[in-house]
Rosetta silent file (secondary structure, phi, psi, omega in degrees, C-alpha in Angstrom):
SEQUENCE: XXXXXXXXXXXXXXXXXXXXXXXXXXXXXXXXXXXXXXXXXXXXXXXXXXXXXXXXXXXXXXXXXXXXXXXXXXXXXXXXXXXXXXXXXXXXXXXXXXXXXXXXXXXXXXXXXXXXXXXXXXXXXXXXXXXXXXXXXXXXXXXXXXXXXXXXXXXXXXXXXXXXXXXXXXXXXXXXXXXXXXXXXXXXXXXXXXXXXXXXXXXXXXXXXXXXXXXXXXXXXXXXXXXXXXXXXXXXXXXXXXXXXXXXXXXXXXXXXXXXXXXXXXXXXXXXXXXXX
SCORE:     score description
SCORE:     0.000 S_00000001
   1 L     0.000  128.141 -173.035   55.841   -8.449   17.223 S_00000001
   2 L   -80.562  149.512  174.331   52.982  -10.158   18.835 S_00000001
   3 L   -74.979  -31.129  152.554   52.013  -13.634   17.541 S_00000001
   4 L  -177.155  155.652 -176.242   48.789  -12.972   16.757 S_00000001
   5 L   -15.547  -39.418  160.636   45.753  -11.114   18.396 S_00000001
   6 L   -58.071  -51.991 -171.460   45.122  -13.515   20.888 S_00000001
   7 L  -119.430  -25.933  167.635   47.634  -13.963   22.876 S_00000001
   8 L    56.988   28.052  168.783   50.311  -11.314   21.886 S_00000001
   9 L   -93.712   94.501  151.559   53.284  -13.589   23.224 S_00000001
  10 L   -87.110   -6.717 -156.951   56.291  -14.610   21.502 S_00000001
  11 L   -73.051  -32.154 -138.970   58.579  -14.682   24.593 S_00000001
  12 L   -72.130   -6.635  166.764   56.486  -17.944   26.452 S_00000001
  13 L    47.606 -120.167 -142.716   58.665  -20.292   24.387 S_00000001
  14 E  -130.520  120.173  175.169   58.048  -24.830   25.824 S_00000001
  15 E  -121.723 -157.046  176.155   56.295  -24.870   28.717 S_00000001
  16 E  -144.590 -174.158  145.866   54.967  -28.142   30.713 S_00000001
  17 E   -74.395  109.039 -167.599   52.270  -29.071   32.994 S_00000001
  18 L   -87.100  142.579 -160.193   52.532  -28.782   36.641 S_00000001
  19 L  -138.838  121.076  170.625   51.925  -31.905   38.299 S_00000001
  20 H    -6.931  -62.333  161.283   51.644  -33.204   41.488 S_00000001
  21 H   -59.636  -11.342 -163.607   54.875  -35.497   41.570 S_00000001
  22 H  -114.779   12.124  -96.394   56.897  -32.974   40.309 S_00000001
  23 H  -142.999  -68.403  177.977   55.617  -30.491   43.034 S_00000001
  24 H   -72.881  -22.092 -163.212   59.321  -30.668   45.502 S_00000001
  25 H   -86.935  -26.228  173.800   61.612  -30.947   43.042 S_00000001
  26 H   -63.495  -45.547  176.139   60.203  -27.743   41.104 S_00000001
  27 H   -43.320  -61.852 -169.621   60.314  -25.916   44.680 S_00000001
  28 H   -69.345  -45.186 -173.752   63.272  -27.167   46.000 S_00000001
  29 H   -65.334  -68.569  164.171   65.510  -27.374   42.634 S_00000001
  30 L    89.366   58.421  168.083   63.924  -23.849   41.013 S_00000001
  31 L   -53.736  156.427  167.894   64.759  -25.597   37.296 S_00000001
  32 L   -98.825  126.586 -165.318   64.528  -22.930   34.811 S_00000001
  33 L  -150.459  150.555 -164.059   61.547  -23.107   32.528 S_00000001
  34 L   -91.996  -10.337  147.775   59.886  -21.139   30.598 S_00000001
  35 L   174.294  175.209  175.687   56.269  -21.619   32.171 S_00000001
  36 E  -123.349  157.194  169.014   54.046  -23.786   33.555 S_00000001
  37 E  -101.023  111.580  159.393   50.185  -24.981   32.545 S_00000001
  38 L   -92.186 -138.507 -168.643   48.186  -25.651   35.719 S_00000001
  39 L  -175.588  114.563 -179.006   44.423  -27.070   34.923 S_00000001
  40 H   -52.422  -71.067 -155.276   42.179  -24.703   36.439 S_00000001
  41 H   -52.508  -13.379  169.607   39.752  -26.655   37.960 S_00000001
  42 H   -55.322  -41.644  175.008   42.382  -28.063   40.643 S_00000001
  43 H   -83.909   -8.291 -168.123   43.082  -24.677   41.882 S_00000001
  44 L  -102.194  112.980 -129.365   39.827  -23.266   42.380 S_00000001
  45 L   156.914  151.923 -163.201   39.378  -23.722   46.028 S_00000001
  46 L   -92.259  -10.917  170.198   39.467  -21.511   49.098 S_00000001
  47 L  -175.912 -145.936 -173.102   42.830  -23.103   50.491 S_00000001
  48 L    64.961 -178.435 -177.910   44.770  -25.873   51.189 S_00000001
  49 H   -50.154  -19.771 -178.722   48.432  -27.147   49.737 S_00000001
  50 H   -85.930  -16.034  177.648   47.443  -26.391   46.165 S_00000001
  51 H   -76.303  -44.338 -154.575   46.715  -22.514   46.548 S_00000001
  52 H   -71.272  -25.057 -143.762   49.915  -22.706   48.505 S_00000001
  53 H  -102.961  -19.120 -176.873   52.114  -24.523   46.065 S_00000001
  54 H   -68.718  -52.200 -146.725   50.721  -22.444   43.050 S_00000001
  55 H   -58.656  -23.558  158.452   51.553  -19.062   45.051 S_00000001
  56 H   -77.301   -0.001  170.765   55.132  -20.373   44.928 S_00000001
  57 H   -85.073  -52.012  159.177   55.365  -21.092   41.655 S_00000001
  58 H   -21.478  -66.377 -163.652   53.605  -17.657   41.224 S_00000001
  59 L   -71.218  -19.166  158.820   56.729  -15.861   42.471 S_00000001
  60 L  -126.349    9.511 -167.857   58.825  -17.268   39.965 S_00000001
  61 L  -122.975  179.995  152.773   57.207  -18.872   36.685 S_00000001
  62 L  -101.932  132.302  169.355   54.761  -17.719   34.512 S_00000001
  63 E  -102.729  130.233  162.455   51.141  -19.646   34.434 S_00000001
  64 E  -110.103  151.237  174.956   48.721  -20.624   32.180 S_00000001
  65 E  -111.181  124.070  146.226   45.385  -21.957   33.173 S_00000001
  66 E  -120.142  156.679  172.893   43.713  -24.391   31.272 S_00000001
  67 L   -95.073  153.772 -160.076   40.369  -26.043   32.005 S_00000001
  68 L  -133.744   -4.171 -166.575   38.816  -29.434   31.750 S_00000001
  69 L  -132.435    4.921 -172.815   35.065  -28.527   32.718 S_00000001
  70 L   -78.866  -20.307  173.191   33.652  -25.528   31.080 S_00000001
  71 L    53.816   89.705  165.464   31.633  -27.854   28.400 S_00000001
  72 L   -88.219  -21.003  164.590   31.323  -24.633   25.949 S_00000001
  73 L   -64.030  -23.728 -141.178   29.178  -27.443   23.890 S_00000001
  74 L   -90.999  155.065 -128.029   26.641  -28.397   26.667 S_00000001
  75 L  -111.529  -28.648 -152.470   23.379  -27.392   25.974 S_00000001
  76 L   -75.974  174.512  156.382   22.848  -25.861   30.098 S_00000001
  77 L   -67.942 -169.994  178.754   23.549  -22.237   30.884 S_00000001
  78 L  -108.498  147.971 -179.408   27.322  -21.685   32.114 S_00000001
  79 L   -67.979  119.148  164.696   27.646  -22.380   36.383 S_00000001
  80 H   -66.830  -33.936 -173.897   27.743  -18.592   37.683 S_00000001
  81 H   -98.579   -1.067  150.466   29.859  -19.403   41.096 S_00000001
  82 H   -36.783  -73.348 -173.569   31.987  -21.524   38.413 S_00000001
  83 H   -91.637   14.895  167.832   32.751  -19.049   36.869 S_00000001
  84 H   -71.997  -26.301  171.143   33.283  -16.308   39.795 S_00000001
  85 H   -89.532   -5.158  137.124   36.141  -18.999   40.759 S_00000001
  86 H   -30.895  -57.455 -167.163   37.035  -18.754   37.702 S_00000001
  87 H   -59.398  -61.690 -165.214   37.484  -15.126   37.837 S_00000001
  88 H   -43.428  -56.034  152.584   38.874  -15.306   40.800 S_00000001
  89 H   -47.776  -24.619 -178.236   41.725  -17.568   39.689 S_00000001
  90 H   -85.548  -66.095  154.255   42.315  -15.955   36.788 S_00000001
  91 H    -3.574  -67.474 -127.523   42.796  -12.625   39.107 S_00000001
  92 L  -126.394    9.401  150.463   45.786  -14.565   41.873 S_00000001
  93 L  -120.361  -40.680 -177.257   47.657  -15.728   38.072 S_00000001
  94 L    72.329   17.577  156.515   47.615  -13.163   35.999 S_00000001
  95 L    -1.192  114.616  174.064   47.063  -15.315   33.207 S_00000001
  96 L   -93.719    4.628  162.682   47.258  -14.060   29.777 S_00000001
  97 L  -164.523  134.769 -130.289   44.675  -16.653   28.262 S_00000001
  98 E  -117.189  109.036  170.587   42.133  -18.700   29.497 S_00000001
  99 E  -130.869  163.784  168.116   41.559  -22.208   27.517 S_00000001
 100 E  -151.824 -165.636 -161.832   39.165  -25.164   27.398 S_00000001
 101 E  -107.718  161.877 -175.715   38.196  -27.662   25.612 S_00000001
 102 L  -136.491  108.953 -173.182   35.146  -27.511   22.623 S_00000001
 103 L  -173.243  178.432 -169.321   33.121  -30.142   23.532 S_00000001
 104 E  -128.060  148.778  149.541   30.176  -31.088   25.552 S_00000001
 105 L  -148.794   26.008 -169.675   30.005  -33.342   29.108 S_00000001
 106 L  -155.530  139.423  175.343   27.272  -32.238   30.904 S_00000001
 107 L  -122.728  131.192 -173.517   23.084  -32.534   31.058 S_00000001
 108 L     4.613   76.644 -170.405   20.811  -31.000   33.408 S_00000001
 109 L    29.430   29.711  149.219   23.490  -30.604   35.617 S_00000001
 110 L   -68.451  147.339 -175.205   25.073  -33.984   35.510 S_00000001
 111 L  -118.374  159.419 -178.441   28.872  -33.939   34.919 S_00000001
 112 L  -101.921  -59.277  177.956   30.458  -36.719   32.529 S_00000001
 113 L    85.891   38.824 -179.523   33.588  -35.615   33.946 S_00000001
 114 L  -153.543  144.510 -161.808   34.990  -36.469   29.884 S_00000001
 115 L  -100.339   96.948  177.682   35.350  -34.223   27.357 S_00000001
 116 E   -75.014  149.683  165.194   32.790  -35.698   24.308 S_00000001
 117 L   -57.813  156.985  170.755   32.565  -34.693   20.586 S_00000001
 118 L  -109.394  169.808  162.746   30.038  -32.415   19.485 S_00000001
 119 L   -71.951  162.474  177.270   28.092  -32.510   16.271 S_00000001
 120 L  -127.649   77.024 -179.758   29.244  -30.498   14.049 S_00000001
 121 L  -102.121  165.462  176.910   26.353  -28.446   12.960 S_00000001
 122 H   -79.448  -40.459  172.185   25.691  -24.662   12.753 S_00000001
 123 H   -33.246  -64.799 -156.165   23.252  -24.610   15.226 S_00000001
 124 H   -65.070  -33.358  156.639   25.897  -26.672   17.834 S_00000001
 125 H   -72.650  -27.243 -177.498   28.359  -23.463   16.745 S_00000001
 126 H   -80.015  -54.564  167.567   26.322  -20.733   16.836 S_00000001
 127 H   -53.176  -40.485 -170.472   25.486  -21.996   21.004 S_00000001
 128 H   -58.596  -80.578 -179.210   28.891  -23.117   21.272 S_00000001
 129 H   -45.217  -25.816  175.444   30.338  -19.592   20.419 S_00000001
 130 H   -63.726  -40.363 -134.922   27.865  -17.588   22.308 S_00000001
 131 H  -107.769  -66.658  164.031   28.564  -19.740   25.330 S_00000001
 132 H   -37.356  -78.677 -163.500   32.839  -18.681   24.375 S_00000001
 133 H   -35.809  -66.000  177.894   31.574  -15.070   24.041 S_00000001
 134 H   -35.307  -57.371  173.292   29.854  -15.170   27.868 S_00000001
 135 H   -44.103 -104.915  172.320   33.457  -16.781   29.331 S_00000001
 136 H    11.492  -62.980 -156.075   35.220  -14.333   27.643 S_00000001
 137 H   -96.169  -48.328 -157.631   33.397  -11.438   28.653 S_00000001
 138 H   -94.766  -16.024  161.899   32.491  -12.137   32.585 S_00000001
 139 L  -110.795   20.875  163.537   36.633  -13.156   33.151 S_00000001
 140 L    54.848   30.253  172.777   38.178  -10.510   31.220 S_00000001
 141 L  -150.569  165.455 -179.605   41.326  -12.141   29.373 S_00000001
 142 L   -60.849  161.273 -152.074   40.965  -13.797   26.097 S_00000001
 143 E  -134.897  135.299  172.161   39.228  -17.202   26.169 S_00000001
 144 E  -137.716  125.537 -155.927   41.062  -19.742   23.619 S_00000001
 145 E  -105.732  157.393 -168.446   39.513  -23.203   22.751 S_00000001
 146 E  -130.555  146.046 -168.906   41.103  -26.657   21.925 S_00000001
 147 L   -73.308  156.957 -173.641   40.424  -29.131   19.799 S_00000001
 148 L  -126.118  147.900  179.490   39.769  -32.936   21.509 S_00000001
 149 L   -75.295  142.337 -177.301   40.661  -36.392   20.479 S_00000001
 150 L  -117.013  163.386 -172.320   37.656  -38.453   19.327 S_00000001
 151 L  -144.665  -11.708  162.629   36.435  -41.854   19.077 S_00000001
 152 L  -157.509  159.331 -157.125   33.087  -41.667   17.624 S_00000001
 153 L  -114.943  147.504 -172.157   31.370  -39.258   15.200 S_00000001
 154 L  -114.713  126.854 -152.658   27.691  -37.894   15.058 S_00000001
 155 L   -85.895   21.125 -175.953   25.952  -38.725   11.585 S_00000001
 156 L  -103.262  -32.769  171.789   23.880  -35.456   12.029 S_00000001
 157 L   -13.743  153.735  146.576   27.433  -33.333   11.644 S_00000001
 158 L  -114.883    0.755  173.786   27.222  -31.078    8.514 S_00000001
 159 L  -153.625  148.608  174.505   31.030  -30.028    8.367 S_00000001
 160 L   -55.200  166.135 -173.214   34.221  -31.689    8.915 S_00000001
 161 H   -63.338  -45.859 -159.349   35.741  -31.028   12.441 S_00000001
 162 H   -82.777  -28.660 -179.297   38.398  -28.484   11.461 S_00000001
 163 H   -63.154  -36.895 -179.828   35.171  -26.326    9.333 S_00000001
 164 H   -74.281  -20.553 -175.814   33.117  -26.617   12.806 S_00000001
 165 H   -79.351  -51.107  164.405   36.127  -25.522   14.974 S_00000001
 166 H   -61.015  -24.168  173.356   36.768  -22.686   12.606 S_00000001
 167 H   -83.340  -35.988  155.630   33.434  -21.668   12.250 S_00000001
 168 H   -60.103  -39.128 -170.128   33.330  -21.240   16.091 S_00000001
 169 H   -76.665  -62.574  176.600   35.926  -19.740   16.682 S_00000001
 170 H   -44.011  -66.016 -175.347   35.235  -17.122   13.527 S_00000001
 171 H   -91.130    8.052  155.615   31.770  -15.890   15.731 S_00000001
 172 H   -71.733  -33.949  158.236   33.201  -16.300   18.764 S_00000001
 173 L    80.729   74.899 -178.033   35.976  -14.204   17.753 S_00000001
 174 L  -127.514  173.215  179.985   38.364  -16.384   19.826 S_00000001
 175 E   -79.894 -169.950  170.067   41.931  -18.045   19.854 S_00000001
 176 E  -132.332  113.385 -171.062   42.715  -21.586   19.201 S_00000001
 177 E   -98.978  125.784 -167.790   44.887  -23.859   21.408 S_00000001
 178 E  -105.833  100.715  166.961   45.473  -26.563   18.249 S_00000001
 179 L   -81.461   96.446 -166.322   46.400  -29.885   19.821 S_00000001
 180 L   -68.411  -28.600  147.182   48.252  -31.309   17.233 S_00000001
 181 L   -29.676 -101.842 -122.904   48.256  -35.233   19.310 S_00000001
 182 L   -70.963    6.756 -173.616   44.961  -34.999   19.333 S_00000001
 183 H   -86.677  -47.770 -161.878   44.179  -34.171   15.395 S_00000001
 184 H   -61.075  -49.728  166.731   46.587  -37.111   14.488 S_00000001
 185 H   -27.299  -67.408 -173.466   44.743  -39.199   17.117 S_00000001
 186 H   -56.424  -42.574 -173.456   41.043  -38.334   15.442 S_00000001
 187 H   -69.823  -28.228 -178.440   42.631  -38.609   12.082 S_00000001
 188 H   -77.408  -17.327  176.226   43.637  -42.125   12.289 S_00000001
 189 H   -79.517  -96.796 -158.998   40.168  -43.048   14.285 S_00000001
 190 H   -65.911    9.362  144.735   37.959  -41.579   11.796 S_00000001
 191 L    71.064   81.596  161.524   40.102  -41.980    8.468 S_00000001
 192 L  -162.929  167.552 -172.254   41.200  -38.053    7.298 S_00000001
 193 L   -99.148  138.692 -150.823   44.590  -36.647    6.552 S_00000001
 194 H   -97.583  -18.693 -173.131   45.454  -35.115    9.488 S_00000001
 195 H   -61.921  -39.638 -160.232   47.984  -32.325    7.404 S_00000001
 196 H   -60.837  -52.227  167.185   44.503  -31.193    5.492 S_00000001
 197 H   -62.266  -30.029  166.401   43.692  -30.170    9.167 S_00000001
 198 H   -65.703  -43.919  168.563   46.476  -28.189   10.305 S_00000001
 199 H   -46.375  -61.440  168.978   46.290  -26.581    6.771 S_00000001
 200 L  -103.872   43.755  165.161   42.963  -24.952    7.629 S_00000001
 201 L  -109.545  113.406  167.001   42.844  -23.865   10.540 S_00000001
 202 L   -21.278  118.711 -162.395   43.455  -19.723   10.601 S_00000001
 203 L   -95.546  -45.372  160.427   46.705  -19.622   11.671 S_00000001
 204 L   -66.105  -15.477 -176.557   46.388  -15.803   13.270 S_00000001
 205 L  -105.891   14.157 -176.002   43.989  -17.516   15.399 S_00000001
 206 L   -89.546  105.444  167.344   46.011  -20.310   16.976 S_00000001
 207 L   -53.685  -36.009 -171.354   47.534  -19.123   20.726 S_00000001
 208 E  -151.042  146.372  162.797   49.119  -22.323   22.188 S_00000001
 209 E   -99.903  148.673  127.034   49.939  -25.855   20.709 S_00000001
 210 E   -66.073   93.005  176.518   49.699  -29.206   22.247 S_00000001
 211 E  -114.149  157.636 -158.962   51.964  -31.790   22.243 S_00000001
 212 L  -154.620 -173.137 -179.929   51.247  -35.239   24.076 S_00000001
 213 L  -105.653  163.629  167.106   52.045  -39.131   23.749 S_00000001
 214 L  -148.334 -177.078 -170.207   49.487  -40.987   22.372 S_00000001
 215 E  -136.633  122.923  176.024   48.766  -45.443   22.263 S_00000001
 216 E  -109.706  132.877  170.039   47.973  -47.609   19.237 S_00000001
 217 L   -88.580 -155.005 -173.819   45.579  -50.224   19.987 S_00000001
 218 L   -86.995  -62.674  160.096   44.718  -53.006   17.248 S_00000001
 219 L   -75.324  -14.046 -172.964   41.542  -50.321   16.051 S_00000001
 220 L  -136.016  157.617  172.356   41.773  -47.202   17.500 S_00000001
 221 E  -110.602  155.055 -161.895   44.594  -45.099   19.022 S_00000001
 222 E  -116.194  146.371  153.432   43.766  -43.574   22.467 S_00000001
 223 L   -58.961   84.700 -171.932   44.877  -40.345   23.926 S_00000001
 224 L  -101.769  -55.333  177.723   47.158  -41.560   26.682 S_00000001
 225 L    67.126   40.739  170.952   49.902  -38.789   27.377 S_00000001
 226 L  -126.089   23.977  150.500   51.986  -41.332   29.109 S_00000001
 227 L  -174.755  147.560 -165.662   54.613  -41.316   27.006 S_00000001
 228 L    -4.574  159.115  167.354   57.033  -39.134   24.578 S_00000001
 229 L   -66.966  121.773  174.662   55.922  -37.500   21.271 S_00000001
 230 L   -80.647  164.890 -175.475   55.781  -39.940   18.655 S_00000001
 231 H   -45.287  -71.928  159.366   57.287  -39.168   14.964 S_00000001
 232 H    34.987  -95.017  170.834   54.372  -38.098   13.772 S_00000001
 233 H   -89.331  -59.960  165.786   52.790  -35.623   15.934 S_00000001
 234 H   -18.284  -52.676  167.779   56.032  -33.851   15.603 S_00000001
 235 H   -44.645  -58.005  158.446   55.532  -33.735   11.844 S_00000001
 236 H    -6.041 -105.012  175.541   52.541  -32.119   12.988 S_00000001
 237 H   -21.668  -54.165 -175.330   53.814  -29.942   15.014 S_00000001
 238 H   -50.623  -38.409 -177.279   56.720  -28.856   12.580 S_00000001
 239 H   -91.448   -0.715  179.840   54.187  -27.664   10.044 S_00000001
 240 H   -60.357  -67.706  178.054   52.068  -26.310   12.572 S_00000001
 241 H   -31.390  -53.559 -152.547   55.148  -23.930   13.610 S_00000001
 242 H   -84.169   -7.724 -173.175   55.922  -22.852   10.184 S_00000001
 243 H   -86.204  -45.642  177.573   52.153  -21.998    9.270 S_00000001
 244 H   -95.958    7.809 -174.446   51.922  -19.955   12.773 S_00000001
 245 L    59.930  179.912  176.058   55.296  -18.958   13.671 S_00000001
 246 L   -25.028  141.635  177.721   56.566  -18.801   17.510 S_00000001
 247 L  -152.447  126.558  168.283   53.747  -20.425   19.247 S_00000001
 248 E   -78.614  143.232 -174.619   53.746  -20.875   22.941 S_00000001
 249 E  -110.186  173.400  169.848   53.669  -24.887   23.094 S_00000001
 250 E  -135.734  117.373 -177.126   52.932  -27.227   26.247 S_00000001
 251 E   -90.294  137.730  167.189   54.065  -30.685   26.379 S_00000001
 252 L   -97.648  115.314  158.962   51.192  -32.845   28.258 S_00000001
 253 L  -149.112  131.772 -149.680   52.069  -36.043   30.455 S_00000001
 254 L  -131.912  -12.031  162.350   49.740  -37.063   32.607 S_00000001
 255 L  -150.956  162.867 -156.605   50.038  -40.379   33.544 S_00000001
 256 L    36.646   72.117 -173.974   53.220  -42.975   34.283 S_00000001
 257 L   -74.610  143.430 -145.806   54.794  -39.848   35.100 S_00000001
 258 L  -129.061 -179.344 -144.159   58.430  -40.088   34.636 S_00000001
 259 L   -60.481 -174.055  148.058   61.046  -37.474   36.937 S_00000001
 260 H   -84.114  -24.895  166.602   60.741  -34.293   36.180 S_00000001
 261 H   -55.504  -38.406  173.951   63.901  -33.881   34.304 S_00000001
 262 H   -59.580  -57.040  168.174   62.594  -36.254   31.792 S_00000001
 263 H   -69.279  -36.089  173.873   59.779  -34.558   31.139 S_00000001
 264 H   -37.400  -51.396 -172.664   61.335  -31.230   30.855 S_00000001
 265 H   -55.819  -53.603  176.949   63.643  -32.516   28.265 S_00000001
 266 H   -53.369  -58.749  164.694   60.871  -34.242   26.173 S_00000001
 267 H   -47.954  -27.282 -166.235   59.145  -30.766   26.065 S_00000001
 268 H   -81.370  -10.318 -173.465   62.414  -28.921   25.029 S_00000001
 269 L   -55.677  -18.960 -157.235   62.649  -31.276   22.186 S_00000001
 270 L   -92.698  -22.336  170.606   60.195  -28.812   20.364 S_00000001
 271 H   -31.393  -43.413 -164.181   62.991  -25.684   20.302 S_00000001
 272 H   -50.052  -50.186 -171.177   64.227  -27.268   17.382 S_00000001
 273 H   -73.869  -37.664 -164.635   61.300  -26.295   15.464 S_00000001
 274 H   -71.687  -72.044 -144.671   60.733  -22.540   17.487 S_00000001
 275 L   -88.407    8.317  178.488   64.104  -21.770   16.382 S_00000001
 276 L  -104.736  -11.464  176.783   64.430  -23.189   12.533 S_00000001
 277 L   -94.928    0.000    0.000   60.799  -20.718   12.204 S_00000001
């Protein structure tokens, strides 16, 4: 039975990120894992060690792509030989879904190189989703978008975060990758119960989870992903699982990276939950 329209996976089980440090020992070792996440924009390039290091991962894992740069908020048109290397990439993986992030970084073709909040207006959804629709359409696999941790809010907004992500997503007619970090992050900066979000968000539409580390400062907690899943985001997580069932998840750590065995474990931690739904 597929998990829901989007992605039509139940098999893809705890996957991780592939990471640079972790690069010989996945080669040499051949751990068994259930898939890897690369971040698109690394790979799309005409050669060098990272085409080669994918294509050997290629021959035994399964890949996901996600992206850090498509800005489906930004205001511009979408980059055309972006997204032919896009395509391209998508093509030399076989990806079954395509994610980014739904947010804005970029003005008359300046890059922020950050992912920022959007307002959360209808207008900023109705472009936003259009701009999803376009993806979607010119790289041929389902396009699924993820929610981002925030740190400051725009007083023009007309809906709470999880009504603008749902409301995109509804005319985009897209997945969701629901980073459950990054809700609990936003909820504790901006003062919301973080459950009330996980609660509404369409549930047929989520494809992949997120789980990360996160850092409490004295006001704000920061997205760090540099160390284990706190209590928490698990909670999260747990009720995420039973409101969507199997979900493939990806644990993200991305900086003070620790062996690979380490991380592997710290992602596997999440079976517990796959297999009590």
């Amino acid at each position: 039975m597929p998990a829901n329209q989007f992605n039509g996976f139940t098999d893809y089980g705890v996957g991780i990120g592939l990471r640079v440090p972790h690069y010989r020992h996945i080669l040499e070792k051949q751990p068994v894992v259930d898939w890897f996440e690369i971040i698109s924009d690394t790979y799309m390039v005409d050669g060098g060690r990272p085409l080669a290091v994918l294509d050997s991962i290629l021959e035994q894992y399964k890949v996901v792509q996600h992206g850090v740069s498509m800005y489906f908020g930004s205001a511009e048109k979408l980059n055309r030989d972006h997204l032919k290397r896009l395509k391209s990439l998508v093509r030399r993986t076989v990806t079954p879904w395509l994610s980014d992030h739904l947010c804005w970084g970029s003005v008359d073709g300046r890059y922020t190189h950050d992912l920022l909040p959007m307002p959360y207006t209808f207008e900023a959804a109705k472009l936003t989703a259009e701009k999803i629709r376009q993806v979607r359409d010119f790289v041929e696999v389902p396009v699924v978008v993820e929610n981002v941790s925030s740190y400051a809010e725009f007083h023009v907004s007309e809906m709470t975060e999880w009504e603008f992500l749902n409301e995109v997503v509804e005319r985009a007619d897209c997945g969701i990758l629901l980073d459950v970090n990054n809700i609990y992050v936003s909820s504790q900066n901006h003062n919301f119960d973080p459950r009330v979000y996980v609660e509404a968000v369409p549930a047929e539409r989520v494809a992949q989870i997120h789980i990360a580390g996160h850092s409490r400062f004295e006001k704000y907690i920061l997205d760090t992903h540099d160390h284990p899943v706190l209590d928490p985001v698990w909670n999260l997580y747990a009720r995420a699982i039973e409101r969507c069932g199997p979900t493939a998840t990806l644990l993200e750590w991305d900086d003070n990276i620790p062996s690979f065995d380490e991380v592997h474990a710290e992602a596997l931690k999440a079976n517990r939950y796959l297999h009590a739904v």
